[in-house]
mmCIF file with all atom_site columns, C-alpha atoms in Angstrom:
data_model
loop_
_atom_site.group_PDB
_atom_site.id
_atom_site.type_symbol
_atom_site.label_atom_id
_atom_site.label_alt_id
_atom_site.label_comp_id
_atom_site.label_asym_id
_atom_site.label_entity_id
_atom_site.label_seq_id
_atom_site.pdbx_PDB_ins_code
_atom_site.Cartn_x
_atom_site.Cartn_y
_atom_site.Cartn_z
_atom_site.occupancy
_atom_site.B_iso_or_equiv
_atom_site.pdbx_formal_charge
_atom_site.auth_seq_id
_atom_site.auth_comp_id
_atom_site.auth_asym_id
_atom_site.auth_atom_id
_atom_site.pdbx_PDB_model_num
ATOM 1   C CA . MET A 1 1   ? 175.375 103.844 78.020 1.00 84.00 ? 77  MET A CA 1
ATOM 2   C CA . GLN A 1 2   ? 175.422 100.420 79.643 1.00 84.00 ? 78  GLN A CA 1
ATOM 3   C CA . LEU A 1 3   ? 172.451 98.520  80.989 1.00 86.00 ? 79  LEU A CA 1
ATOM 4   C CA . PHE A 1 4   ? 173.108 96.027  83.781 1.00 86.00 ? 80  PHE A CA 1
ATOM 5   C CA . ARG A 1 5   ? 170.639 93.441  85.068 1.00 85.00 ? 81  ARG A CA 1
ATOM 6   C CA . CYS A 1 6   ? 171.003 91.511  88.294 1.00 83.00 ? 82  CYS A CA 1
ATOM 7   C CA . PRO A 1 7   ? 170.790 87.775  87.491 1.00 77.00 ? 83  PRO A CA 1
ATOM 8   C CA . LEU A 1 8   ? 168.773 87.128  90.660 1.00 78.00 ? 84  LEU A CA 1
ATOM 9   C CA . THR A 1 9   ? 165.195 88.057  91.550 1.00 80.00 ? 85  THR A CA 1
ATOM 10  C CA . HIS A 1 10  ? 164.303 90.228  94.542 1.00 84.00 ? 86  HIS A CA 1
ATOM 11  C CA . SER A 1 11  ? 161.363 90.606  96.946 1.00 82.00 ? 87  SER A CA 1
ATOM 12  C CA . PRO A 1 12  ? 158.354 88.270  97.204 1.00 82.00 ? 88  PRO A CA 1
ATOM 13  C CA . TYR A 1 13  ? 157.251 89.502  93.754 1.00 77.00 ? 89  TYR A CA 1
ATOM 14  C CA . LEU A 1 14  ? 160.443 88.231  92.070 1.00 77.00 ? 90  LEU A CA 1
ATOM 15  C CA . GLU A 1 15  ? 161.325 91.718  90.854 1.00 81.00 ? 91  GLU A CA 1
ATOM 16  C CA . ARG A 1 16  ? 164.253 92.431  88.554 1.00 82.00 ? 92  ARG A CA 1
ATOM 17  C CA . ARG A 1 17  ? 166.793 95.115  89.371 1.00 87.00 ? 93  ARG A CA 1
ATOM 18  C CA . TYR A 1 18  ? 168.546 97.142  86.685 1.00 89.00 ? 94  TYR A CA 1
ATOM 19  C CA . LEU A 1 19  ? 171.281 99.767  86.580 1.00 90.00 ? 95  LEU A CA 1
ATOM 20  C CA . LEU A 1 20  ? 171.800 102.362 83.864 1.00 90.00 ? 96  LEU A CA 1
ATOM 21  C CA . GLN A 1 21  ? 175.401 103.562 83.610 1.00 87.00 ? 97  GLN A CA 1
ATOM 22  C CA . TRP A 1 22  ? 176.510 106.526 81.478 1.00 86.00 ? 98  TRP A CA 1
ATOM 23  C CA . ARG A 1 23  ? 180.126 106.566 80.301 1.00 81.00 ? 99  ARG A CA 1
ATOM 24  C CA . GLN A 1 24  ? 182.401 108.764 78.205 1.00 80.00 ? 100 GLN A CA 1
ATOM 25  C CA . ALA A 1 25  ? 182.851 107.233 74.742 1.00 78.00 ? 101 ALA A CA 1
ATOM 26  C CA . ALA A 1 26  ? 186.608 107.860 74.819 1.00 77.00 ? 102 ALA A CA 1
ATOM 27  C CA . GLN A 1 27  ? 186.932 105.776 77.980 1.00 73.00 ? 103 GLN A CA 1
ATOM 28  C CA . THR A 1 28  ? 185.030 102.812 76.588 1.00 71.00 ? 104 THR A CA 1
ATOM 29  C CA . GLU A 1 29  ? 187.361 102.677 73.571 1.00 70.00 ? 105 GLU A CA 1
ATOM 30  C CA . ARG A 1 30  ? 190.421 102.020 75.765 1.00 68.00 ? 106 ARG A CA 1
ATOM 31  C CA . THR A 1 31  ? 191.181 98.305  75.798 1.00 61.00 ? 107 THR A CA 1
ATOM 32  C CA . ASP A 1 32  ? 192.743 98.462  79.268 1.00 65.00 ? 108 ASP A CA 1
ATOM 33  C CA . HIS A 1 33  ? 189.228 99.169  80.615 1.00 63.00 ? 109 HIS A CA 1
ATOM 34  C CA . PHE A 1 34  ? 187.894 95.876  79.280 1.00 64.00 ? 110 PHE A CA 1
ATOM 35  C CA . LEU A 1 35  ? 187.680 92.769  81.423 1.00 63.00 ? 111 LEU A CA 1
ATOM 36  C CA . ALA A 1 36  ? 190.667 90.470  80.961 1.00 67.00 ? 112 ALA A CA 1
ATOM 37  C CA . ALA A 1 37  ? 188.458 87.462  81.630 1.00 71.00 ? 113 ALA A CA 1
ATOM 38  C CA . ALA A 1 38  ? 184.710 86.922  81.590 1.00 66.00 ? 114 ALA A CA 1
ATOM 39  C CA . PRO A 1 39  ? 183.105 87.087  85.051 1.00 68.00 ? 115 PRO A CA 1
ATOM 40  C CA . GLU A 1 40  ? 182.106 83.830  86.677 1.00 74.00 ? 116 GLU A CA 1
ATOM 41  C CA . VAL A 1 41  ? 178.556 82.916  85.758 1.00 71.00 ? 117 VAL A CA 1
ATOM 42  C CA . PRO A 1 42  ? 176.292 82.476  88.806 1.00 71.00 ? 118 PRO A CA 1
ATOM 43  C CA . LEU A 1 43  ? 174.046 79.480  89.219 1.00 74.00 ? 119 LEU A CA 1
ATOM 44  C CA . LEU A 1 44  ? 170.816 80.453  87.474 1.00 75.00 ? 120 LEU A CA 1
ATOM 45  C CA . PRO A 1 45  ? 167.437 78.705  87.642 1.00 73.00 ? 121 PRO A CA 1
ATOM 46  C CA . TRP A 1 46  ? 166.592 79.286  83.946 1.00 74.00 ? 122 TRP A CA 1
ATOM 47  C CA . GLU A 1 47  ? 168.667 79.321  80.804 1.00 72.00 ? 123 GLU A CA 1
ATOM 48  C CA . ALA A 1 48  ? 166.922 82.506  79.645 1.00 71.00 ? 124 ALA A CA 1
ATOM 49  C CA . GLU A 1 49  ? 168.598 84.418  82.513 1.00 75.00 ? 125 GLU A CA 1
ATOM 50  C CA . LEU A 1 50  ? 172.033 84.195  80.880 1.00 78.00 ? 126 LEU A CA 1
ATOM 51  C CA . PRO A 1 51  ? 172.532 86.371  77.792 1.00 81.00 ? 127 PRO A CA 1
ATOM 52  C CA . GLU A 1 52  ? 173.969 84.868  74.649 1.00 81.00 ? 128 GLU A CA 1
ATOM 53  C CA . PRO A 1 53  ? 177.125 86.745  73.546 1.00 80.00 ? 129 PRO A CA 1
ATOM 54  C CA . CYS A 1 54  ? 176.267 88.619  70.370 1.00 79.00 ? 130 CYS A CA 1
ATOM 55  C CA . VAL A 1 55  ? 176.918 91.860  68.526 1.00 79.00 ? 131 VAL A CA 1
ATOM 56  C CA . VAL A 1 56  ? 174.642 94.649  67.352 1.00 77.00 ? 132 VAL A CA 1
ATOM 57  C CA . HIS A 1 57  ? 174.397 95.728  63.733 1.00 80.00 ? 133 HIS A CA 1
ATOM 58  C CA . PRO A 1 58  ? 172.505 99.062  63.971 1.00 83.00 ? 134 PRO A CA 1
ATOM 59  C CA . GLU A 1 59  ? 169.840 99.720  61.383 1.00 86.00 ? 135 GLU A CA 1
ATOM 60  C CA . GLU A 1 60  ? 167.765 102.900 61.152 1.00 90.00 ? 136 GLU A CA 1
ATOM 61  C CA . VAL A 1 61  ? 164.031 102.452 60.638 1.00 89.00 ? 137 VAL A CA 1
ATOM 62  C CA . ASP A 1 62  ? 160.977 104.698 60.838 1.00 91.00 ? 138 ASP A CA 1
ATOM 63  C CA . THR A 1 63  ? 158.589 103.925 63.692 1.00 92.00 ? 139 THR A CA 1
ATOM 64  C CA . TYR A 1 64  ? 155.125 105.234 64.520 1.00 95.00 ? 140 TYR A CA 1
ATOM 65  C CA . PRO A 1 65  ? 153.144 105.527 67.774 1.00 95.00 ? 141 PRO A CA 1
ATOM 66  C CA . TRP A 1 66  ? 151.088 102.724 69.250 1.00 95.00 ? 142 TRP A CA 1
ATOM 67  C CA . ALA A 1 67  ? 147.475 103.277 68.153 1.00 95.00 ? 143 ALA A CA 1
ATOM 68  C CA . GLU A 1 68  ? 145.302 103.106 71.282 1.00 94.00 ? 144 GLU A CA 1
ATOM 69  C CA . ASP A 1 69  ? 143.564 105.555 73.638 1.00 94.00 ? 145 ASP A CA 1
ATOM 70  C CA . ASP A 1 70  ? 145.036 109.026 73.049 1.00 92.00 ? 146 ASP A CA 1
ATOM 71  C CA . THR A 1 71  ? 148.417 108.039 71.554 1.00 94.00 ? 147 THR A CA 1
ATOM 72  C CA . LEU A 1 72  ? 147.062 109.260 68.184 1.00 95.00 ? 148 LEU A CA 1
ATOM 73  C CA . PRO A 1 73  ? 143.998 111.325 67.183 1.00 96.00 ? 149 PRO A CA 1
ATOM 74  C CA . SER A 1 74  ? 140.839 109.225 67.535 1.00 95.00 ? 150 SER A CA 1
ATOM 75  C CA . ALA A 1 75  ? 139.885 109.699 63.872 1.00 97.00 ? 151 ALA A CA 1
ATOM 76  C CA . LEU A 1 76  ? 143.270 108.334 62.781 1.00 97.00 ? 152 LEU A CA 1
ATOM 77  C CA . ILE A 1 77  ? 142.988 105.339 65.125 1.00 96.00 ? 153 ILE A CA 1
ATOM 78  C CA . ALA A 1 78  ? 139.562 104.596 63.624 1.00 96.00 ? 154 ALA A CA 1
ATOM 79  C CA . ARG A 1 79  ? 141.068 104.641 60.125 1.00 97.00 ? 155 ARG A CA 1
ATOM 80  C CA . ILE A 1 80  ? 143.876 102.336 61.244 1.00 96.00 ? 156 ILE A CA 1
ATOM 81  C CA . ASP A 1 81  ? 141.383 99.894  62.803 1.00 95.00 ? 157 ASP A CA 1
ATOM 82  C CA . ALA A 1 82  ? 139.307 99.888  59.623 1.00 97.00 ? 158 ALA A CA 1
ATOM 83  C CA . TRP A 1 83  ? 142.415 99.224  57.532 1.00 95.00 ? 159 TRP A CA 1
ATOM 84  C CA . ASP A 1 84  ? 143.437 96.349  59.829 1.00 93.00 ? 160 ASP A CA 1
ATOM 85  C CA . ASP A 1 85  ? 139.950 94.805  59.531 1.00 95.00 ? 161 ASP A CA 1
ATOM 86  C CA . ALA A 1 86  ? 140.052 95.072  55.738 1.00 95.00 ? 162 ALA A CA 1
ATOM 87  C CA . GLN A 1 87  ? 143.484 93.399  55.593 1.00 90.00 ? 163 GLN A CA 1
ATOM 88  C CA . THR A 1 88  ? 142.302 90.516  57.793 1.00 90.00 ? 164 THR A CA 1
ATOM 89  C CA . ALA A 1 89  ? 139.143 90.038  55.731 1.00 93.00 ? 165 ALA A CA 1
ATOM 90  C CA . GLU A 1 90  ? 141.205 89.898  52.551 1.00 90.00 ? 166 GLU A CA 1
ATOM 91  C CA . SER A 1 91  ? 144.239 87.862  53.623 1.00 84.00 ? 167 SER A CA 1
ATOM 92  C CA . GLY A 1 92  ? 143.345 86.086  56.891 1.00 82.00 ? 168 GLY A CA 1
ATOM 93  C CA . ARG A 1 93  ? 145.535 85.738  59.959 1.00 76.00 ? 169 ARG A CA 1
ATOM 94  C CA . ASP A 1 94  ? 148.814 86.340  58.089 1.00 74.00 ? 170 ASP A CA 1
ATOM 95  C CA . ALA A 1 95  ? 147.626 89.770  56.945 1.00 82.00 ? 171 ALA A CA 1
ATOM 96  C CA . PRO A 1 96  ? 149.814 92.747  57.951 1.00 84.00 ? 172 PRO A CA 1
ATOM 97  C CA . ASN A 1 97  ? 148.510 94.936  60.757 1.00 90.00 ? 173 ASN A CA 1
ATOM 98  C CA . TYR A 1 98  ? 149.501 98.397  61.901 1.00 94.00 ? 174 TYR A CA 1
ATOM 99  C CA . GLN A 1 99  ? 150.638 97.534  65.434 1.00 91.00 ? 175 GLN A CA 1
ATOM 100 C CA . GLY A 1 100 ? 152.834 94.566  64.618 1.00 88.00 ? 176 GLY A CA 1
ATOM 101 C CA . ALA A 1 101 ? 153.828 94.887  60.980 1.00 88.00 ? 177 ALA A CA 1
ATOM 102 C CA . LEU A 1 102 ? 154.090 98.635  60.408 1.00 91.00 ? 178 LEU A CA 1
ATOM 103 C CA . SER A 1 103 ? 154.482 100.795 63.522 1.00 93.00 ? 179 SER A CA 1
ATOM 104 C CA . ILE A 1 104 ? 157.012 99.359  66.001 1.00 91.00 ? 180 ILE A CA 1
ATOM 105 C CA . PRO A 1 105 ? 159.642 96.675  65.276 1.00 89.00 ? 181 PRO A CA 1
ATOM 106 C CA . PRO A 1 106 ? 160.240 93.864  67.777 1.00 88.00 ? 182 PRO A CA 1
ATOM 107 C CA . GLY A 1 107 ? 163.527 93.251  69.561 1.00 87.00 ? 183 GLY A CA 1
ATOM 108 C CA . TRP A 1 108 ? 166.167 95.650  70.844 1.00 90.00 ? 184 TRP A CA 1
ATOM 109 C CA . ARG A 1 109 ? 165.980 99.255  69.721 1.00 92.00 ? 185 ARG A CA 1
ATOM 110 C CA . VAL A 1 110 ? 167.085 102.742 70.711 1.00 94.00 ? 186 VAL A CA 1
ATOM 111 C CA . GLY A 1 111 ? 164.526 105.546 70.801 1.00 94.00 ? 187 GLY A CA 1
ATOM 112 C CA . GLY A 1 112 ? 161.295 105.439 68.848 1.00 93.00 ? 188 GLY A CA 1
ATOM 113 C CA . PHE A 1 113 ? 157.986 104.545 70.474 1.00 94.00 ? 189 PHE A CA 1
ATOM 114 C CA . PRO A 1 114 ? 157.117 101.944 73.115 1.00 93.00 ? 190 PRO A CA 1
ATOM 115 C CA . SER A 1 115 ? 154.905 98.978  72.357 1.00 91.00 ? 191 SER A CA 1
ATOM 116 C CA . TRP A 1 116 ? 151.994 98.815  74.793 1.00 92.00 ? 192 TRP A CA 1
ATOM 117 C CA . ALA A 1 117 ? 150.775 95.366  73.752 1.00 87.00 ? 193 ALA A CA 1
ATOM 118 C CA . SER A 1 118 ? 150.553 93.924  77.284 1.00 86.00 ? 194 SER A CA 1
ATOM 119 C CA . THR A 1 119 ? 149.546 96.909  79.410 1.00 89.00 ? 195 THR A CA 1
ATOM 120 C CA . GLY A 1 120 ? 147.918 99.528  77.199 1.00 92.00 ? 196 GLY A CA 1
ATOM 121 C CA . PRO A 1 121 ? 149.397 103.050 76.960 1.00 94.00 ? 197 PRO A CA 1
ATOM 122 C CA . MET A 1 122 ? 150.933 104.459 80.135 1.00 94.00 ? 198 MET A CA 1
ATOM 123 C CA . ASP A 1 123 ? 151.880 108.023 81.087 1.00 94.00 ? 199 ASP A CA 1
ATOM 124 C CA . ILE A 1 124 ? 155.507 107.778 82.258 1.00 96.00 ? 200 ILE A CA 1
ATOM 125 C CA . ARG A 1 125 ? 156.672 110.826 84.217 1.00 97.00 ? 201 ARG A CA 1
ATOM 126 C CA . CYS A 1 126 ? 159.905 111.624 86.012 1.00 97.00 ? 202 CYS A CA 1
ATOM 127 C CA . ALA A 1 127 ? 159.731 110.999 89.757 1.00 95.00 ? 203 ALA A CA 1
ATOM 128 C CA . SER A 1 128 ? 162.018 114.001 90.371 1.00 96.00 ? 204 SER A CA 1
ATOM 129 C CA . CYS A 1 129 ? 160.468 116.742 88.208 1.00 96.00 ? 205 CYS A CA 1
ATOM 130 C CA . VAL A 1 130 ? 157.234 115.217 86.796 1.00 96.00 ? 206 VAL A CA 1
ATOM 131 C CA . ALA A 1 131 ? 158.385 115.820 83.203 1.00 96.00 ? 207 ALA A CA 1
ATOM 132 C CA . PRO A 1 132 ? 157.097 113.336 80.588 1.00 96.00 ? 208 PRO A CA 1
ATOM 133 C CA . MET A 1 133 ? 159.899 110.828 80.132 1.00 97.00 ? 209 MET A CA 1
ATOM 134 C CA . TRP A 1 134 ? 161.406 109.748 76.810 1.00 96.00 ? 210 TRP A CA 1
ATOM 135 C CA . LEU A 1 135 ? 161.974 106.198 75.676 1.00 96.00 ? 211 LEU A CA 1
ATOM 136 C CA . LEU A 1 136 ? 165.724 105.572 75.607 1.00 95.00 ? 212 LEU A CA 1
ATOM 137 C CA . LEU A 1 137 ? 165.949 101.833 75.011 1.00 94.00 ? 213 LEU A CA 1
ATOM 138 C CA . THR A 1 138 ? 163.730 98.812  74.474 1.00 94.00 ? 214 THR A CA 1
ATOM 139 C CA . ALA A 1 139 ? 165.055 95.327  75.223 1.00 90.00 ? 215 ALA A CA 1
ATOM 140 C CA . GLY A 1 140 ? 162.917 92.619  73.678 1.00 85.00 ? 216 GLY A CA 1
ATOM 141 C CA . GLY A 1 141 ? 163.044 88.874  74.086 1.00 81.00 ? 217 GLY A CA 1
ATOM 142 C CA . ASP A 1 142 ? 162.240 88.106  70.446 1.00 82.00 ? 218 ASP A CA 1
ATOM 143 C CA . GLU A 1 143 ? 163.428 89.673  67.204 1.00 83.00 ? 219 GLU A CA 1
ATOM 144 C CA . MET A 1 144 ? 160.392 88.383  65.307 1.00 80.00 ? 220 MET A CA 1
ATOM 145 C CA . ASP A 1 145 ? 157.007 86.796  65.922 1.00 75.00 ? 221 ASP A CA 1
ATOM 146 C CA . PRO A 1 146 ? 153.856 86.004  63.889 1.00 71.00 ? 222 PRO A CA 1
ATOM 147 C CA . ASP A 1 147 ? 152.547 89.580  64.209 1.00 75.00 ? 223 ASP A CA 1
ATOM 148 C CA . SER A 1 148 ? 155.821 91.238  63.247 1.00 79.00 ? 224 SER A CA 1
ATOM 149 C CA . HIS A 1 149 ? 157.409 89.013  60.619 1.00 77.00 ? 225 HIS A CA 1
ATOM 150 C CA . SER A 1 150 ? 157.422 91.967  58.206 1.00 82.00 ? 226 SER A CA 1
ATOM 151 C CA . TRP A 1 151 ? 160.459 93.299  60.114 1.00 86.00 ? 227 TRP A CA 1
ATOM 152 C CA . MET A 1 152 ? 162.456 90.105  59.467 1.00 83.00 ? 228 MET A CA 1
ATOM 153 C CA . PRO A 1 153 ? 165.737 90.925  57.635 1.00 82.00 ? 229 PRO A CA 1
ATOM 154 C CA . LEU A 1 154 ? 165.894 89.659  54.053 1.00 82.00 ? 230 LEU A CA 1
ATOM 155 C CA . GLU A 1 155 ? 169.047 87.659  54.833 1.00 83.00 ? 231 GLU A CA 1
ATOM 156 C CA . ASP A 1 156 ? 167.049 85.651  57.405 1.00 82.00 ? 232 ASP A CA 1
ATOM 157 C CA . ARG A 1 157 ? 164.254 84.800  54.955 1.00 83.00 ? 233 ARG A CA 1
ATOM 158 C CA . ASP A 1 158 ? 163.473 82.126  52.438 1.00 83.00 ? 234 ASP A CA 1
ATOM 159 C CA . LEU A 1 159 ? 161.920 84.382  49.799 1.00 82.00 ? 235 LEU A CA 1
ATOM 160 C CA . SER A 1 160 ? 160.017 81.479  48.260 1.00 84.00 ? 236 SER A CA 1
ATOM 161 C CA . LEU A 1 161 ? 157.836 81.275  51.405 1.00 80.00 ? 237 LEU A CA 1
ATOM 162 C CA . GLN A 1 162 ? 155.412 83.701  53.052 1.00 75.00 ? 238 GLN A CA 1
ATOM 163 C CA . GLY A 1 163 ? 154.921 84.959  56.615 1.00 72.00 ? 239 GLY A CA 1
ATOM 164 C CA . MET A 1 164 ? 156.679 83.325  59.559 1.00 69.00 ? 240 MET A CA 1
ATOM 165 C CA . ALA A 1 165 ? 157.251 80.221  57.431 1.00 76.00 ? 241 ALA A CA 1
ATOM 166 C CA . SER A 1 166 ? 159.883 82.209  55.537 1.00 78.00 ? 242 SER A CA 1
ATOM 167 C CA . GLY A 1 167 ? 162.144 82.543  58.603 1.00 76.00 ? 243 GLY A CA 1
ATOM 168 C CA . ARG A 1 168 ? 165.510 80.790  58.522 1.00 76.00 ? 244 ARG A CA 1
ATOM 169 C CA . GLY A 1 169 ? 168.001 80.257  61.314 1.00 71.00 ? 245 GLY A CA 1
ATOM 170 C CA . GLY A 1 170 ? 165.642 79.006  63.996 1.00 73.00 ? 246 GLY A CA 1
ATOM 171 C CA . GLN A 1 171 ? 165.913 80.142  67.598 1.00 73.00 ? 247 GLN A CA 1
ATOM 172 C CA . SER A 1 172 ? 169.305 81.813  67.179 1.00 75.00 ? 248 SER A CA 1
ATOM 173 C CA . VAL A 1 173 ? 167.728 84.295  64.759 1.00 78.00 ? 249 VAL A CA 1
ATOM 174 C CA . ALA A 1 174 ? 164.336 84.674  66.420 1.00 79.00 ? 250 ALA A CA 1
ATOM 175 C CA . GLN A 1 175 ? 165.819 85.075  69.916 1.00 82.00 ? 251 GLN A CA 1
ATOM 176 C CA . PRO A 1 176 ? 169.516 85.995  69.501 1.00 83.00 ? 252 PRO A CA 1
ATOM 177 C CA . THR A 1 177 ? 170.180 87.331  73.023 1.00 85.00 ? 253 THR A CA 1
ATOM 178 C CA . ARG A 1 178 ? 168.269 84.460  74.695 1.00 82.00 ? 254 ARG A CA 1
ATOM 179 C CA . LEU A 1 179 ? 167.062 86.879  77.393 1.00 83.00 ? 255 LEU A CA 1
ATOM 180 C CA . ARG A 1 180 ? 163.453 87.085  78.533 1.00 79.00 ? 256 ARG A CA 1
ATOM 181 C CA . PHE A 1 181 ? 161.831 90.045  80.273 1.00 79.00 ? 257 PHE A CA 1
ATOM 182 C CA . GLY A 1 182 ? 158.591 88.488  81.414 1.00 70.00 ? 258 GLY A CA 1
ATOM 183 C CA . ARG A 1 183 ? 155.972 86.580  79.480 1.00 69.00 ? 259 ARG A CA 1
ATOM 184 C CA . ASP A 1 184 ? 155.813 88.112  75.977 1.00 68.00 ? 260 ASP A CA 1
ATOM 185 C CA . ARG A 1 185 ? 156.925 91.484  77.318 1.00 82.00 ? 261 ARG A CA 1
ATOM 186 C CA . ASP A 1 186 ? 159.523 94.116  76.460 1.00 88.00 ? 262 ASP A CA 1
ATOM 187 C CA . LEU A 1 187 ? 161.642 96.081  78.915 1.00 92.00 ? 263 LEU A CA 1
ATOM 188 C CA . HIS A 1 188 ? 161.336 99.810  78.214 1.00 94.00 ? 264 HIS A CA 1
ATOM 189 C CA . VAL A 1 189 ? 163.944 102.153 79.719 1.00 96.00 ? 265 VAL A CA 1
ATOM 190 C CA . PHE A 1 190 ? 162.664 105.718 80.103 1.00 97.00 ? 266 PHE A CA 1
ATOM 191 C CA . THR A 1 191 ? 164.882 108.707 80.943 1.00 96.00 ? 267 THR A CA 1
ATOM 192 C CA . CYS A 1 192 ? 164.173 112.305 81.888 1.00 96.00 ? 268 CYS A CA 1
ATOM 193 C CA . PRO A 1 193 ? 164.705 114.795 79.016 1.00 94.00 ? 269 PRO A CA 1
ATOM 194 C CA . THR A 1 194 ? 165.324 117.698 81.417 1.00 95.00 ? 270 THR A CA 1
ATOM 195 C CA . ASP A 1 195 ? 168.105 116.044 83.457 1.00 93.00 ? 271 ASP A CA 1
ATOM 196 C CA . PRO A 1 196 ? 169.786 112.707 82.584 1.00 85.00 ? 272 PRO A CA 1
ATOM 197 C CA . GLY A 1 197 ? 170.844 112.489 86.229 1.00 90.00 ? 273 GLY A CA 1
ATOM 198 C CA . HIS A 1 198 ? 167.243 111.913 87.313 1.00 95.00 ? 274 HIS A CA 1
ATOM 199 C CA . PRO A 1 199 ? 166.475 108.242 87.994 1.00 94.00 ? 275 PRO A CA 1
ATOM 200 C CA . PRO A 1 200 ? 165.352 106.237 84.957 1.00 95.00 ? 276 PRO A CA 1
ATOM 201 C CA . GLN A 1 201 ? 162.201 104.165 84.977 1.00 94.00 ? 277 GLN A CA 1
ATOM 202 C CA . TRP A 1 202 ? 161.885 100.530 83.944 1.00 92.00 ? 278 TRP A CA 1
ATOM 203 C CA . VAL A 1 203 ? 158.559 99.486  82.419 1.00 92.00 ? 279 VAL A CA 1
ATOM 204 C CA . LEU A 1 204 ? 157.549 95.995  81.313 1.00 89.00 ? 280 LEU A CA 1
ATOM 205 C CA . SER A 1 205 ? 154.827 96.070  78.674 1.00 86.00 ? 281 SER A CA 1
#
């Protein structure tokens, strides 16, 4: 699967346009299908519009649903909120919390659960068959932030320090792709589980 993003904005609302392209794995492994030279970079108004060349080192982690509204049973959400309050009372602002430190990692990820930090939970349904859509991919601007420093890889930490102060590598580690998807937002790509040919949906949250 490839995700393409137009480097320009569209309409009076400065909308982004994306394209999801499915390919056969055997075809992508043929070197004669690769570009011989990088495409010419268009003139862009902001540096964050041009991705930084980088590679992905996949890592499997357990994720858990966003705890708000009816994403989890109300009694469980109440227990989570009480636990968060107790952690803050004991350790202050650097205390771990369920939403940022335990449930959903920041950055780029495949599958799992969407973070609804900016919008609140949304019911995403297929425009073709009304089936509940599945989260395929999340593209995030940052790989770590003050609320999610618990997900920071050990190799990027100074173990003698705590919290975000322990981060090493600066911007290249915290924001390796250099891309932004709106102010403190993630781009969620949802697909239809009944037919992958149905149009995907793009959600900023």
